[in-house]
Amino acid sequence: MSRHRPVRALTAHQHRTAAALFALLALVYLWPVLVEGRLLVPSALLSALTPWRTGAAAAAANYINGELADVPSTYYPWNMLARELLHAGTFPAWNPYAYGGTPLFANAELAWLSPFSLPVWILPLDFGLGLSAAFKLLAAGFGTYLLVRELGLGFWPAMLAGVSFMLCAFNVVWLTYGVFLSVAALLPWSFWLVERIVRHGRSVDGLALAAVVACLLAGGHPGTQVHVLAATVLYALVRAVDTTGLERRERLRRLATAGAGIAVGGLTAAVVLLPAQQAAQDTYGALLRKHGGTLLPGTHAPWDTIRTALFPDWWGRPSEGFLTADSNYKERTYYAGAIPLLLAMLALLTPHGWRRKAPFVLLGVLGVLVAVRTPLLFPALIHLPLFDSIQNQRMLLWFLFAVAVLSAFGLQALLDAERTRRAWAVVAVALGAAALAIASIGVEGSSLRAVARYVGQRTNDATEATIALASVAWWSIFTIAFAVLLLVIVRRRWRGVAGMLVVLVVAFDLLHFAHGYNPMGPPSVVYPARPAAVSFLQRHVVDGRIAGVGEAMYSDWPTVYRLRDARGYDAPQPTLRFARLWQQLDPIGDATRIGALTAQSPKVLGLLGTRYVVTAPETEINASTEAPVPGLRPVYRGRDATILENERALPRAFVATGVRVAGYEGEELAAIADEGFDPLLEAVVRRDELGAVPVPQGGAGTARVVREENSRVVLQATLSGRGLVVLDDQWMPGWRVEVDGRPAPILQTDVVLRGVVVPAGAHEVVWSYRVPGLRLGAALSVLGLACALAWGAVLAVRARRRRPSF
C-alpha cells in the first residue's frame, strides 16, 4: 500500500491546486463585485425607463445590457423579498406584490434550498449574489476537472476542460439569472460520479450522486434540470454499455446504483419540486411552453446559429447596446473558446480513447441538432414527457459541455504524441473557415483600421461589416496562437509548459468573451435612485395597487418599493383565468405589461384593485387628440412620470351590493366586458361554484382588512343582511376561509378574486394559505433523507466489517 501513497498525495495536491486556480479565475472575473463592491445586478437598464429616466446618472448607459432585462424585472426583486421574509422569520408562502398575489415558495426559480443560495440568504444581498456567482463558476470548472481526471487524462487537459466549461457561453450569459447556473454547474459533477460508479462500482459514489441530484433539483430552473438529468441518464446508459471487462450482471448493478442515486436525490428535493409542479398547473406559462409552443426569439437558420461557435460576436453585442440583427444573444451563442473547439476537432481525428469520447460526441451532436430545431428530431422530442413543457433550444448546453471535455482529449493527444500533423490540419481548416467568413462578409463598409480599432477597443459606431470582421479577427488571433503553441508542444521538454500556456490563452480568450456582458457598475450609478413618483405612490400605498403602461414601472421592480402591482412576471406565471381576464384589458398582450390604455382599462384594472396607473411624463389622458379613457384623472405630474388615479378601483375588501350569476367562465368574462357592468356595484360568480350555497342577494355592509400576515388576511365585516364579502386578492389553490372560526365555501368572484358568503351581523373572516404540495413534498423529502441515511449506515457497517482487526 505504501507505494500508492505518493501517487495519491500527488493527485490530492493537484486537486487542491486546481481548485485554487479555478477560484482565482472566478475572482479575476468577478473582482469588481467581490473586491470593489460593484453590483452584479444589471439594474442600469431601468435608467432608460419611466420613472427612473430623469434621475439616472449619465454613466448608467455604460452598464446597460438589454438581454438581461429579466434580472431587474424579476430575479432581483424576488431575491430581495424572499431574503426579507426569511430574515423576519416568516415562512415565504405568498407574494402579495404581483398579480394581486401569487405563490412565492412555489416559485422554483428562487432556488430556496440550493447550496448556492446560502450566500444570498445570509450575507448582504448584493455581495451575496456576487459570491454565489463565484461559487457556481468554481463548481462548474472544478467539477469538469474532476470528470476529466477520472477519465484518465492529465492535469493540464483537465484544467483546459474546466476553464472552457466554466466560462462557456451558457454559463456567462445566464450568470446573473442565478438559477440556470445553479443547475448547469452540477452537470460535470453528476457525470463524474456516474463515471466513478461505472468504473469502480462503489456504492458510496451512488450516495454522493444522490446529494448532487438533490442539489441540482433544488437549483431552481426546471428546463435546465431536465436537460442535465437527461444528459446524466444518457451518459450512464452509454458508459454502462461500452465499458469493457464487466459481466452483464455487474453492469446492471452499477447502472442500478446510478439510478438509485438519481431516485433518492429526486425524493430528497420533493419539498421544492412538488409545490412548484402543483402551482404550475393551469397557468399561462405552462400553456405557452406546451409542445414547444414558445419559440425563443432570434431564431436563425442553423448555420447562422452554429457559426457563433467560432464567431460569437458576429452580430455585435447586447452589452454594447448594439446588435446588427434580430438575434437573441443568450439563446444562440455556442462559444466555448476558439482553442477548445480546435482541440475538440482534433480529438475527433484521434483514433484512441473512443469508448470514453463517444458519449460526449453523442451529447454534442444532439445538443446542436435539438438547439437548431432539426426537423423530425425536435418535433419528436417536444412531445416526450418533461421535454414537452420546457424550452429545448437551451440544450446547446450539451454541445458546450461536450466541446470542453473533448478539448481535453485533444490536448492530451498532443502532449502524448510525437507528431502534430492532425493538429496542423485543424489549424488549416480553422484559417480556411476564417477566410470563407471574410469572403462572405466582404470588406465593403469597413477598413483594416476600423477593424483593428474595434478589436482593440469596442465602439458603438462600428458598421455591421466591421463587427463581423472583428469577430473573425479574434478567431484568427487565437488560431495563430494555437499554431505557435504547437511549435512549443513539439519539444518534449516544454510540453508541461505548453499545456499551461494553452490553459492561460484559453482563459484569456474566455475572459475577453465574458468581459462586459454582465455589467458590474458602482451602486451609485447602476442602482436607480428613488424617483419622486415612487415616493408619491409609497405615501398612498394603502389606497390600492399600481400598474404601469408600456415600460413604465417595470413589472416586479415595484416589489423593491413594497408596492402592490396588478402585473407580474413571477413563476408560476398567472393562472389561465387571470390571463383571460387580462385580455379584456390588452387583447394582444400578456399580464406582464399594459401596451396602451383603452376604454376597458379603468374597469379591468379597477376590478384588480388598481388605484394608480403610472405613465410616461408626457402622457395626456382624455386630451382631444386621444381616445377618451373615462375614469382616469391625473393626480401627479412630474418630470419623471404622470400618475393617473383610477376612480373605478375596488377597495381591498368590500361587500358586494349586487351579484350576477354566470353559467361558465366565458359568461363571467362576457359579464365583465359588458358596458353596463360596474365592479363597484356588483360582483360575478359562477353557478357551479355556488353549489348548494344559495345565491347571495347583496346588501348593505362594510368590510375592511384589520390584520395581515404573509399567508393570512383577517377581515372585519358587518352586514345588514346575508351577502357576499369580497377580498380583492387573487384566488389560487391553497387558500381557505373561515367565518367566525368555521370553514366556509370559497366563491371565485369576478373571475380571479376571493369571495365568501357571510350572514347578517358583525363577523370575522379569516383567509389563510397553505402551499399546495408542501406537506406531501416534505414527507417525500424526509423519506429521501431516510433512504440516504440508511444507505450511508449500510456503507458504514460494510466498511467496519472490511477493516482489519489487530
Coordinates of C-alpha atoms in Angstrom, one line a residue, residues 4 54 89 103 156 170 276 445 618 636 656 699 767:
H4 CA 0.5 4.1 -3.8
T54 CA -34.9 61.7 -15.4
G89 CA -38.6 34.6 10.5
P103 CA -47.4 31.8 -4.7
W156 CA -3.5 20.4 -17.8
F170 CA -24.2 29.3 -21.4
A276 CA -43.7 24.1 -8.0
G445 CA -18.3 49.3 -45.5
E618 CA -45.6 63.4 -21.4
Y636 CA -49.3 63.6 -10.1
A656 CA -70.9 43.3 -3.0
G699 CA -76.9 44.1 0.7
W767 CA -58.3 33.9 4.8

